[in-house]
Short mmCIF file of C-alpha atoms and ligand atoms in Angstrom, two decimals:
data_model
loop_
_atom_site.label_atom_id
_atom_site.label_comp_id
_atom_site.label_asym_id
_atom_site.label_seq_id
_atom_site.Cartn_x
_atom_site.Cartn_y
_atom_site.Cartn_z
CA MET A 11 57.78 87.67 309.38
CA ALA A 12 57.95 86.08 312.81
CA LEU A 13 57.82 82.33 313.11
CA ARG A 14 56.85 81.49 316.64
CA VAL A 15 53.91 79.10 316.65
CA GLU A 16 52.52 76.40 314.36
CA GLN A 17 49.95 78.85 312.91
CA ASP A 18 52.70 81.12 311.59
CA ILE A 19 53.78 78.41 309.18
CA PHE A 20 50.59 78.88 307.16
CA GLY A 21 51.14 82.61 306.92
CA ILE A 22 54.73 82.15 305.77
CA ARG A 23 53.69 79.61 303.20
CA GLN A 24 51.01 81.90 301.85
CA ARG A 25 53.48 84.77 301.61
CA GLY A 26 55.91 82.50 299.81
CA ARG A 27 53.31 81.82 297.15
CA GLU A 28 52.43 85.46 296.74
CA VAL A 29 56.04 86.53 296.40
CA THR A 30 56.91 83.80 293.90
CA ALA A 31 53.82 84.72 291.87
CA ALA A 32 54.88 88.35 291.96
CA VAL A 33 58.32 87.56 290.49
CA GLY A 34 56.74 85.56 287.69
CA LEU A 35 57.38 81.91 288.62
CA GLU A 36 54.99 79.40 287.10
CA HIS A 37 52.23 77.89 289.17
CA GLN A 38 54.07 74.60 289.71
CA ASP A 39 57.20 76.40 290.82
CA GLN A 40 55.20 78.64 293.15
CA VAL A 41 53.83 75.55 294.88
CA ARG A 42 57.29 73.99 295.04
CA PHE A 43 58.86 77.04 296.60
CA ALA A 44 55.99 77.58 299.08
CA THR A 45 56.07 73.91 300.09
CA ALA A 46 59.84 74.01 300.68
CA LEU A 47 59.43 77.19 302.69
CA SER A 48 56.76 75.71 304.97
CA GLU A 49 58.82 72.55 305.51
CA VAL A 50 61.93 74.53 306.48
CA ALA A 51 59.79 76.74 308.76
CA ARG A 52 58.40 73.62 310.46
CA ASP A 53 61.95 72.31 310.99
CA LEU A 54 63.15 75.58 312.52
CA LEU A 55 60.15 75.81 314.83
CA ARG A 56 61.09 72.41 316.18
CA MET A 57 64.87 72.84 316.25
CA ALA A 58 65.22 76.49 317.24
CA ASP A 59 61.82 77.43 318.71
CA GLY A 60 61.19 79.64 315.69
CA ALA A 61 62.86 82.12 313.38
CA ASP A 62 62.67 85.52 311.79
CA VAL A 63 61.83 85.13 308.12
CA SER A 64 62.86 87.73 305.55
CA PHE A 65 62.15 87.72 301.83
CA VAL A 66 65.13 89.15 299.98
CA ALA A 67 64.41 91.16 296.89
CA VAL A 68 65.62 89.57 293.64
CA THR A 69 69.42 89.55 293.53
CA GLU A 70 71.67 89.19 290.51
CA LEU A 71 74.45 86.66 290.47
CA ASP A 72 76.54 86.00 287.37
CA GLY A 73 73.84 87.71 285.32
CA ARG A 74 71.16 85.39 286.67
CA ARG A 75 68.39 86.53 288.99
CA PHE A 76 67.45 84.83 292.21
CA LEU A 77 64.73 85.16 294.81
CA SER A 78 65.94 84.25 298.31
CA VAL A 79 64.33 83.78 301.68
CA ASP A 80 66.45 83.95 304.85
CA LEU A 81 65.23 82.25 308.02
CA ALA A 82 67.23 83.44 311.07
CA PRO A 83 66.76 80.83 313.84
CA LEU A 84 65.88 82.12 317.33
CA ARG A 85 68.35 79.77 318.98
CA PRO A 86 71.60 78.39 317.52
CA LEU A 87 70.98 75.23 315.51
CA PRO A 88 72.33 72.03 317.13
CA GLY A 89 75.88 71.53 315.86
CA ASN A 90 75.45 74.71 313.84
CA ARG A 91 74.15 72.54 310.98
CA TYR A 92 70.93 72.33 309.09
CA GLU A 93 69.58 69.29 307.28
CA PRO A 94 65.95 69.41 306.20
CA GLN A 95 63.86 66.77 307.94
CA SER A 96 62.59 65.58 304.61
CA GLY A 97 65.44 65.03 302.14
CA ALA A 98 63.26 65.81 299.13
CA VAL A 99 62.82 69.44 300.23
CA ALA A 100 66.21 70.51 298.85
CA ARG A 101 65.11 69.35 295.40
CA LEU A 102 62.19 71.81 295.37
CA VAL A 103 64.50 74.86 295.24
CA ASP A 104 67.83 75.69 293.59
CA THR A 105 69.90 76.13 296.76
CA LEU A 106 69.16 75.43 300.41
CA GLY A 107 71.78 75.83 303.12
CA LEU A 108 73.35 77.99 305.81
CA ALA A 109 74.55 81.52 305.02
CA GLU A 110 76.13 84.35 307.03
CA VAL A 111 74.14 87.61 307.25
CA ALA A 112 75.71 90.39 309.35
CA GLY A 113 77.51 87.90 311.59
CA ASP A 114 74.42 85.73 312.13
CA THR A 115 73.86 82.29 310.67
CA VAL A 116 70.64 81.98 308.66
CA VAL A 117 69.04 79.22 306.64
CA ARG A 118 68.82 80.54 303.09
CA MET A 119 66.83 79.08 300.26
CA SER A 120 66.80 80.55 296.80
CA ARG A 121 65.26 79.93 293.45
CA ARG A 122 66.21 81.25 290.07
CA VAL A 123 63.55 83.52 288.60
CA PRO A 124 62.87 84.31 284.93
CA ALA A 125 65.06 87.02 283.40
CA ALA A 126 61.96 88.98 282.48
CA ALA A 127 60.63 88.84 286.03
CA ALA A 128 59.00 91.94 287.34
CA ALA A 129 61.46 93.74 289.58
CA LEU A 130 60.58 92.94 293.16
CA THR A 131 61.23 96.38 294.53
CA PRO A 132 61.11 97.07 298.26
CA ALA A 133 57.95 99.07 297.53
CA ARG A 134 56.30 96.05 295.88
CA LEU A 135 57.40 93.85 298.79
CA ALA A 136 55.96 96.29 301.28
CA GLU A 137 52.71 96.22 299.32
CA LEU A 138 52.63 92.44 299.55
CA GLY A 139 53.37 92.66 303.25
CA THR A 140 50.20 94.70 303.86
CA THR A 141 47.77 92.34 302.20
CA ALA A 142 45.51 90.79 304.72
CA GLN A 143 46.80 87.51 306.01
CA ALA A 144 44.43 84.69 305.24
CA SER A 145 43.36 82.48 308.05
CA ALA A 146 45.10 79.16 308.61
CA LEU A 147 41.91 77.49 307.41
CA ASP A 148 42.00 79.39 304.11
CA GLU A 149 45.62 78.46 303.54
CA LEU A 150 44.81 74.85 304.39
CA ALA A 151 42.01 74.90 301.81
CA THR A 152 44.37 76.33 299.19
CA GLN A 153 46.95 73.72 300.10
CA ASN A 154 44.32 71.00 299.74
CA GLY A 155 43.35 72.33 296.34
CA GLN A 156 46.98 72.21 295.27
CA LEU A 157 47.31 68.68 296.59
CA ILE A 158 44.25 67.57 294.63
CA ALA A 159 45.64 69.20 291.47
CA ALA A 160 48.99 67.47 292.05
CA LEU A 161 47.20 64.13 292.60
CA ASP A 162 45.20 64.68 289.43
CA GLU A 163 48.35 65.29 287.50
CA VAL A 164 49.97 62.17 288.94
CA ARG A 165 46.90 60.17 287.96
CA SER A 166 46.85 61.51 284.41
CA GLN A 167 50.55 60.77 284.11
CA ARG A 168 49.93 57.27 285.36
CA ASP A 169 47.13 56.82 282.78
CA GLU A 170 49.44 58.10 280.07
CA LEU A 171 52.09 55.67 281.24
CA ALA A 172 49.59 52.81 281.14
CA VAL A 173 48.67 53.71 277.54
CA LEU A 174 52.35 53.89 276.62
CA ASN A 175 52.97 50.53 278.27
CA ALA A 176 50.10 48.96 276.38
CA GLU A 177 51.46 50.35 273.11
CA LEU A 178 54.92 49.09 273.96
CA GLU A 179 53.54 45.65 274.74
CA GLU A 180 51.66 45.64 271.44
CA THR A 181 54.82 46.62 269.56
CA ASN A 182 56.77 43.93 271.40
CA ARG A 183 54.23 41.33 270.43
CA GLY A 184 54.53 42.49 266.80
CA VAL A 185 58.32 42.31 266.91
CA MET A 186 58.20 38.87 268.50
CA ALA A 187 55.78 37.62 265.82
CA LEU A 188 58.04 39.01 263.11
CA TYR A 189 61.06 37.47 264.76
CA THR A 190 59.40 34.08 265.04
CA GLN A 191 58.32 34.24 261.41
CA LEU A 192 61.82 35.23 260.32
CA SER A 193 63.50 32.48 262.29
CA GLU A 194 61.04 29.95 260.90
CA GLU A 195 61.82 31.12 257.39
CA LEU A 196 65.52 30.98 258.14
CA GLU A 197 65.20 27.47 259.48
CA GLU A 198 63.24 26.46 256.40
CA THR A 199 65.91 27.95 254.13
CA ASN A 200 68.64 26.25 256.13
CA ARG A 201 66.95 22.91 255.77
CA GLY A 202 66.79 23.51 252.01
CA VAL A 203 70.47 24.44 251.84
CA VAL A 204 71.46 21.39 253.87
CA ALA A 205 69.46 19.13 251.58
CA LEU A 206 71.02 20.80 248.56
CA TYR A 207 74.50 20.26 249.95
CA ALA A 208 73.79 16.62 250.63
CA GLU A 209 72.61 16.23 247.04
CA LEU A 210 75.67 18.07 245.80
CA ASP A 211 77.96 15.81 247.83
CA GLU A 212 76.25 12.76 246.42
CA LYS A 213 76.53 14.11 242.87
CA SER A 214 80.23 14.90 243.26
CA ALA A 215 80.85 11.41 244.62
CA GLN A 216 79.06 9.99 241.56
CA LEU A 217 81.05 12.28 239.31
CA ARG A 218 84.31 11.23 240.92
CA ALA A 219 83.39 7.58 240.52
CA ALA A 220 82.45 8.15 236.87
CA SER A 221 85.68 9.99 236.17
CA GLU A 222 87.69 7.21 237.80
CA SER A 223 85.99 4.52 235.75
CA LYS A 224 86.53 6.56 232.60
CA SER A 225 90.27 6.82 233.32
CA ARG A 226 90.45 3.13 234.11
CA PHE A 227 88.60 2.26 230.91
CA LEU A 228 90.82 4.52 228.80
CA ALA A 229 93.98 3.14 230.34
CA ASN A 230 92.92 -0.45 229.80
CA VAL A 231 91.57 -0.02 226.29
CA SER A 232 94.49 2.02 225.03
CA HIS A 233 96.94 -0.39 226.57
CA GLU A 234 95.21 -3.29 224.89
CA LEU A 235 95.08 -1.41 221.55
CA ARG A 236 98.73 -0.52 221.51
CA ALA A 237 100.01 -4.00 220.80
CA PRO A 238 97.81 -4.76 217.74
CA VAL A 239 98.31 -1.28 216.26
CA THR A 240 102.06 -1.59 216.64
CA ALA A 241 101.82 -4.97 214.98
CA ILE A 242 99.90 -3.51 212.01
CA ILE A 243 102.58 -0.85 211.54
CA GLY A 244 105.34 -3.46 211.73
CA LEU A 245 103.58 -5.76 209.26
CA GLY A 246 103.06 -2.88 206.87
CA ARG A 247 106.77 -2.08 207.02
CA LEU A 248 107.58 -5.75 206.37
CA LEU A 249 105.33 -5.86 203.32
CA THR A 250 107.01 -2.82 201.75
CA ASP A 251 110.48 -4.00 202.73
CA SER A 252 112.88 -4.50 199.83
CA GLY A 253 113.35 -8.16 200.90
CA SER A 254 109.63 -8.96 200.40
CA ASP A 255 107.92 -9.90 197.20
CA PRO A 256 107.51 -6.90 194.93
CA LEU A 257 104.14 -5.11 195.16
CA THR A 258 102.18 -3.42 192.45
CA ALA A 259 102.11 0.38 192.67
CA GLU A 260 98.46 0.14 193.72
CA GLN A 261 99.24 -2.30 196.54
CA ALA A 262 102.18 -0.21 197.76
CA GLN A 263 99.94 2.86 197.93
CA GLN A 264 97.26 1.00 199.89
CA ILE A 265 99.78 -0.41 202.32
CA GLU A 266 101.17 3.10 202.82
CA LEU A 267 97.62 4.27 203.65
CA ILE A 268 97.21 1.44 206.18
CA ARG A 269 100.53 2.35 207.74
CA SER A 270 99.82 6.05 208.09
CA SER A 271 96.31 5.37 209.51
CA ALA A 272 97.81 2.94 211.98
CA ALA A 273 100.44 5.54 212.93
CA ASP A 274 97.66 8.10 213.59
CA LEU A 275 95.81 5.52 215.65
CA LEU A 276 98.94 4.74 217.64
CA SER A 277 99.51 8.40 218.43
CA LEU A 278 95.88 8.72 219.61
CA VAL A 279 96.22 5.62 221.74
CA ASN A 280 99.46 6.92 223.22
CA ASP A 281 97.87 10.29 224.00
CA LEU A 282 94.89 8.59 225.63
CA LEU A 283 97.15 6.44 227.71
CA ASP A 284 99.18 9.45 228.86
CA LEU A 285 96.08 11.37 229.81
CA ALA A 286 94.54 8.43 231.64
CA LYS A 287 97.76 7.97 233.58
CA ALA A 288 97.91 11.65 234.53
CA GLU A 289 94.24 11.64 235.57
CA SER A 290 94.49 8.58 237.73
CA GLY A 291 97.42 10.13 239.59
CA ARG A 292 99.81 7.46 238.44
CA ILE A 293 102.37 9.95 237.25
CA GLU A 294 104.84 10.76 240.02
CA PRO A 295 107.16 13.66 239.15
CA GLU A 296 110.84 13.01 239.80
CA TRP A 297 111.92 16.18 241.49
CA ALA A 298 115.38 17.57 240.73
CA GLU A 299 117.17 20.83 239.99
CA VAL A 300 116.31 21.67 236.39
CA ASP A 301 118.38 24.18 234.42
CA LEU A 302 116.11 25.73 231.83
CA ARG A 303 119.05 26.44 229.48
CA ALA A 304 119.58 22.71 229.07
CA VAL A 305 115.86 22.05 228.47
CA PHE A 306 115.60 24.91 225.98
CA GLY A 307 118.75 23.79 224.15
CA GLN A 308 117.46 20.28 223.73
CA LEU A 309 114.07 21.47 222.44
CA ARG A 310 115.72 23.88 220.04
CA GLY A 311 117.62 20.94 218.50
CA THR A 312 114.79 18.40 218.27
CA LEU A 313 112.12 20.79 217.01
CA ARG A 314 114.10 22.46 214.25
CA ALA A 315 113.25 19.55 211.98
CA LEU A 316 109.54 20.21 212.61
CA VAL A 317 109.52 23.57 210.89
CA LEU A 318 109.06 22.67 207.27
CA ARG A 319 107.90 26.07 206.03
CA SER A 320 110.55 28.70 205.51
CA GLU A 321 107.95 31.39 206.24
CA VAL A 322 107.98 30.42 209.92
CA ALA A 323 110.93 31.09 212.20
CA LEU A 324 111.33 29.05 215.36
CA LEU A 325 113.05 31.17 218.02
CA VAL A 326 113.96 29.55 221.32
CA GLU A 327 115.46 32.39 223.37
CA GLU A 328 118.31 31.70 225.76
CA PRO A 329 116.90 31.81 229.33
CA PRO A 330 118.55 34.36 231.66
CA PRO A 331 121.51 32.82 233.54
CA GLY A 332 120.54 31.01 236.73
CA THR A 333 117.03 30.18 235.56
CA VAL A 334 116.97 27.03 237.62
CA LEU A 335 113.96 25.49 239.30
CA ARG A 336 112.93 22.37 241.15
CA SER A 337 110.86 20.31 238.75
CA ASP A 338 110.68 17.18 236.62
CA GLU A 339 112.73 17.73 233.48
CA VAL A 340 111.05 15.04 231.39
CA LEU A 341 107.50 16.17 232.16
CA LEU A 342 108.38 19.85 231.68
CA ALA A 343 110.02 19.14 228.32
CA GLN A 344 106.93 17.18 227.31
CA VAL A 345 104.67 20.17 228.06
CA LEU A 346 106.89 22.64 226.20
CA ARG A 347 107.29 20.33 223.23
CA ASN A 348 103.53 20.01 223.03
CA LEU A 349 103.03 23.81 223.07
CA LEU A 350 105.78 24.41 220.50
CA HIS A 351 104.38 21.60 218.37
CA ASN A 352 100.91 23.21 218.36
CA ALA A 353 102.33 26.67 217.63
CA VAL A 354 104.32 25.40 214.66
CA LYS A 355 101.37 23.33 213.46
CA PHE A 356 98.90 26.24 213.43
CA THR A 357 101.22 29.02 212.24
CA ASP A 358 101.56 29.57 208.49
CA ARG A 359 103.91 32.54 208.54
CA GLY A 360 105.75 34.69 211.03
CA GLU A 361 107.40 33.21 214.06
CA VAL A 362 107.09 30.86 216.98
CA ARG A 363 108.96 32.08 220.01
CA MET A 364 109.71 30.59 223.43
CA ARG A 365 111.20 32.63 226.26
CA ALA A 366 111.58 32.32 230.01
CA GLU A 367 111.58 34.97 232.69
CA ARG A 368 111.89 34.97 236.43
CA ALA A 369 109.28 36.77 238.59
CA ALA A 370 110.00 36.62 242.34
CA ASP A 371 109.61 32.97 243.37
CA ARG A 372 108.12 31.88 240.05
CA ILE A 373 109.34 31.20 236.55
CA LEU A 374 107.19 32.06 233.55
CA ILE A 375 107.76 30.27 230.26
CA ARG A 376 105.89 31.76 227.32
CA VAL A 377 105.29 30.09 223.96
CA SER A 378 103.86 32.61 221.52
CA ASP A 379 103.07 32.45 217.84
CA THR A 380 101.78 34.61 214.99
CA GLY A 381 99.15 32.02 214.08
CA PRO A 382 95.36 32.38 213.68
CA GLY A 383 94.67 33.06 217.36
CA ILE A 384 91.75 31.70 219.39
CA PRO A 385 88.46 33.50 220.24
CA ALA A 386 88.11 34.38 223.93
CA GLU A 387 85.03 32.18 224.45
CA LEU A 388 87.09 29.10 223.49
CA HIS A 389 90.06 29.82 225.78
CA GLU A 390 88.86 27.31 228.36
CA ARG A 391 87.27 24.86 225.94
CA ILE A 392 90.52 24.03 224.16
CA PHE A 393 91.71 22.55 227.47
CA GLU A 394 88.83 20.07 227.36
CA GLU A 395 89.48 16.57 226.08
CA PHE A 396 89.00 16.09 222.34
CA TYR A 397 88.05 19.73 221.76
CA GLN A 398 89.41 21.31 218.60
CA VAL A 399 88.64 24.79 217.33
CA PRO A 400 86.31 24.29 214.33
CA GLY A 401 88.22 24.40 211.04
CA THR A 402 91.57 23.37 212.54
CA SER A 403 91.09 19.61 212.75
CA ARG A 404 92.45 19.13 209.25
CA ARG A 405 95.89 19.84 210.74
CA SER A 406 95.75 16.40 212.35
CA GLY A 407 95.72 15.93 216.06
CA THR A 408 93.59 14.39 218.74
CA GLY A 409 92.50 17.30 220.92
CA LEU A 410 94.18 15.63 223.87
CA GLY A 411 97.47 17.56 223.92
CA LEU A 412 96.40 20.64 225.86
CA PRO A 413 94.35 18.87 228.56
CA TYR A 414 97.32 16.60 229.12
CA ALA A 415 99.77 19.52 229.24
CA ARG A 416 97.59 21.31 231.76
CA ARG A 417 97.48 18.23 233.99
CA LEU A 418 101.24 17.86 233.88
CA VAL A 419 101.78 21.55 234.76
CA ALA A 420 99.38 21.14 237.69
CA LEU A 421 101.39 18.10 238.85
CA LEU A 422 104.47 20.33 238.76
CA GLY A 423 102.69 22.85 241.00
CA GLY A 424 102.02 25.44 238.30
CA THR A 425 99.35 26.75 235.94
CA LEU A 426 98.96 26.82 232.17
CA SER A 427 97.08 29.78 230.75
CA LEU A 428 96.39 31.42 227.42
CA THR A 429 96.11 34.91 226.01
CA SER A 430 94.97 35.09 222.42
CA GLU A 431 92.81 36.98 219.99
CA PRO A 432 91.75 35.88 216.53
CA GLY A 433 94.20 37.27 213.96
CA ARG A 434 96.79 38.24 216.55
CA GLY A 435 98.41 34.94 217.43
CA SER A 436 98.37 33.03 220.70
CA SER A 437 100.55 33.04 223.77
CA PHE A 438 100.57 30.11 226.20
CA THR A 439 102.16 30.73 229.61
CA VAL A 440 103.49 28.05 231.91
CA ASP A 441 103.79 29.54 235.41
CA LEU A 442 105.89 27.37 237.75
CA PRO A 443 107.10 27.77 241.34
CA VAL A 444 110.91 27.96 241.58
CA ALA A 445 110.82 25.76 244.68
CA GLY A 446 108.67 23.01 243.13
CA VAL A 447 105.91 21.39 245.19
P1 LIG B 513 95.45 19.01 218.93
O1 LIG B 513 96.53 19.98 218.68
O2 LIG B 513 95.90 17.60 218.95
O3 LIG B 513 94.23 19.23 218.07
P2 LIG B 513 95.36 20.22 221.52
O4 LIG B 513 94.67 19.82 222.77
O5 LIG B 513 96.81 20.37 221.58
O6 LIG B 513 94.92 19.20 220.42
O7 LIG B 513 94.71 21.57 221.04
C1 LIG B 513 93.33 21.72 221.01
C2 LIG B 513 92.91 22.74 219.98
O8 LIG B 513 93.34 24.06 220.38
C3 LIG B 513 93.55 22.56 218.64
O9 LIG B 513 92.84 21.64 217.88
C4 LIG B 513 93.47 23.95 218.04
O10 LIG B 513 92.17 24.16 217.54
C5 LIG B 513 93.64 24.83 219.25
N1 LIG B 513 95.06 25.31 219.39
C6 LIG B 513 96.01 24.78 220.17
N2 LIG B 513 97.16 25.50 220.07
C7 LIG B 513 96.93 26.49 219.20
C8 LIG B 513 97.72 27.57 218.65
N3 LIG B 513 99.02 27.73 219.01
N4 LIG B 513 97.14 28.42 217.75
C9 LIG B 513 95.86 28.24 217.41
N5 LIG B 513 95.06 27.25 217.87
C10 LIG B 513 95.58 26.38 218.76
#
């Protein structure tokens, strides 16, 4: 087709639409291609006084099929370059640029066509070429119709967008409301938690104060009691002394009762005093290198006399060589004596055994027995002051030994724990750091 005057542009555009329809492009794509074609034709009319326009039958490239239109300018393009006047034109087709055809430079535009496109044979092209050319006015009317359709589509898209926006706004409002509600609830909860903490703080302060006054009371009372109780014991001894006036058998028995009750009372008072001292932090360990062999040896000697029943063997195993730790020998011996004392007291037959072992930077000392054992639910309770497992109180005692022992072990930087089952004996473990505190 010859492009020489403004009018020709309409004809070329119309042909563009017909050809793209013939190869099976969709309506939208037909309009795109025809629009690009008319824009390029307008450019070439201005830049090169016109062109010869040829529609190239569908070509295959890499298995894909393309429809191309070549526009051969009448005069060389300035600078031998072509840029469409309107930048958007290139986006309407797949490729738009210069190409060489038989030594001449042409502007070529092409568009991929569907694989199932009807073959655009030269015969079919020739057929298209003979259809009567519509007048410029007709083409203008068609173009107007297309413009109106495009405008309509834009409007409907805009309406759709407006609906979407409204929905989005609605959702946003919902999310904001939810967010506000959540943060209010969170704030409310926070206020509650803060109040709770304040109350908790207050309660712990009260508890601390109560515990301090209890310790002070115990320390004072037991201190004050010690002197008279000691006096009672001394007086009892005086009365039964061989130098005193002879007593009747009845009197001697009663005085013996007074003495043994007073001795029990003294031991309770002493225990209370110890515990009160430990609780008030008035016990300061004297740190030194402690060799466990020495401690064990001493305990072995002093406790042998305790075991009155031949059915019970007291075995204090020799600690492995070099079982040395930084601790307070007196306090440690006190704890172990207490545990051994209990074990012997509650065991009727079998053995009481103490052994030490080293585990990395700690030393574990275990006192185990073949006694009655302690139910799991009481494992913590026996460390409470005055608590005694029901049925064992007849063996005399105050229920203060274990809480005191646990406090001392804590002062030495360790822990005192128990594994036991009724009928299978008990095993108390003192776990101490080798390096002390
Ligand atoms: P106490 O021995 O003066 O009663 P403790 O505080 O030393 O007080 O012990 C608390 C309670 O724990 C004891 O009364 C006893 O019921 C229980 N108990 C302690 N050691 C053993 C043990 N080796 N075997 C069984 N029961 C034990």
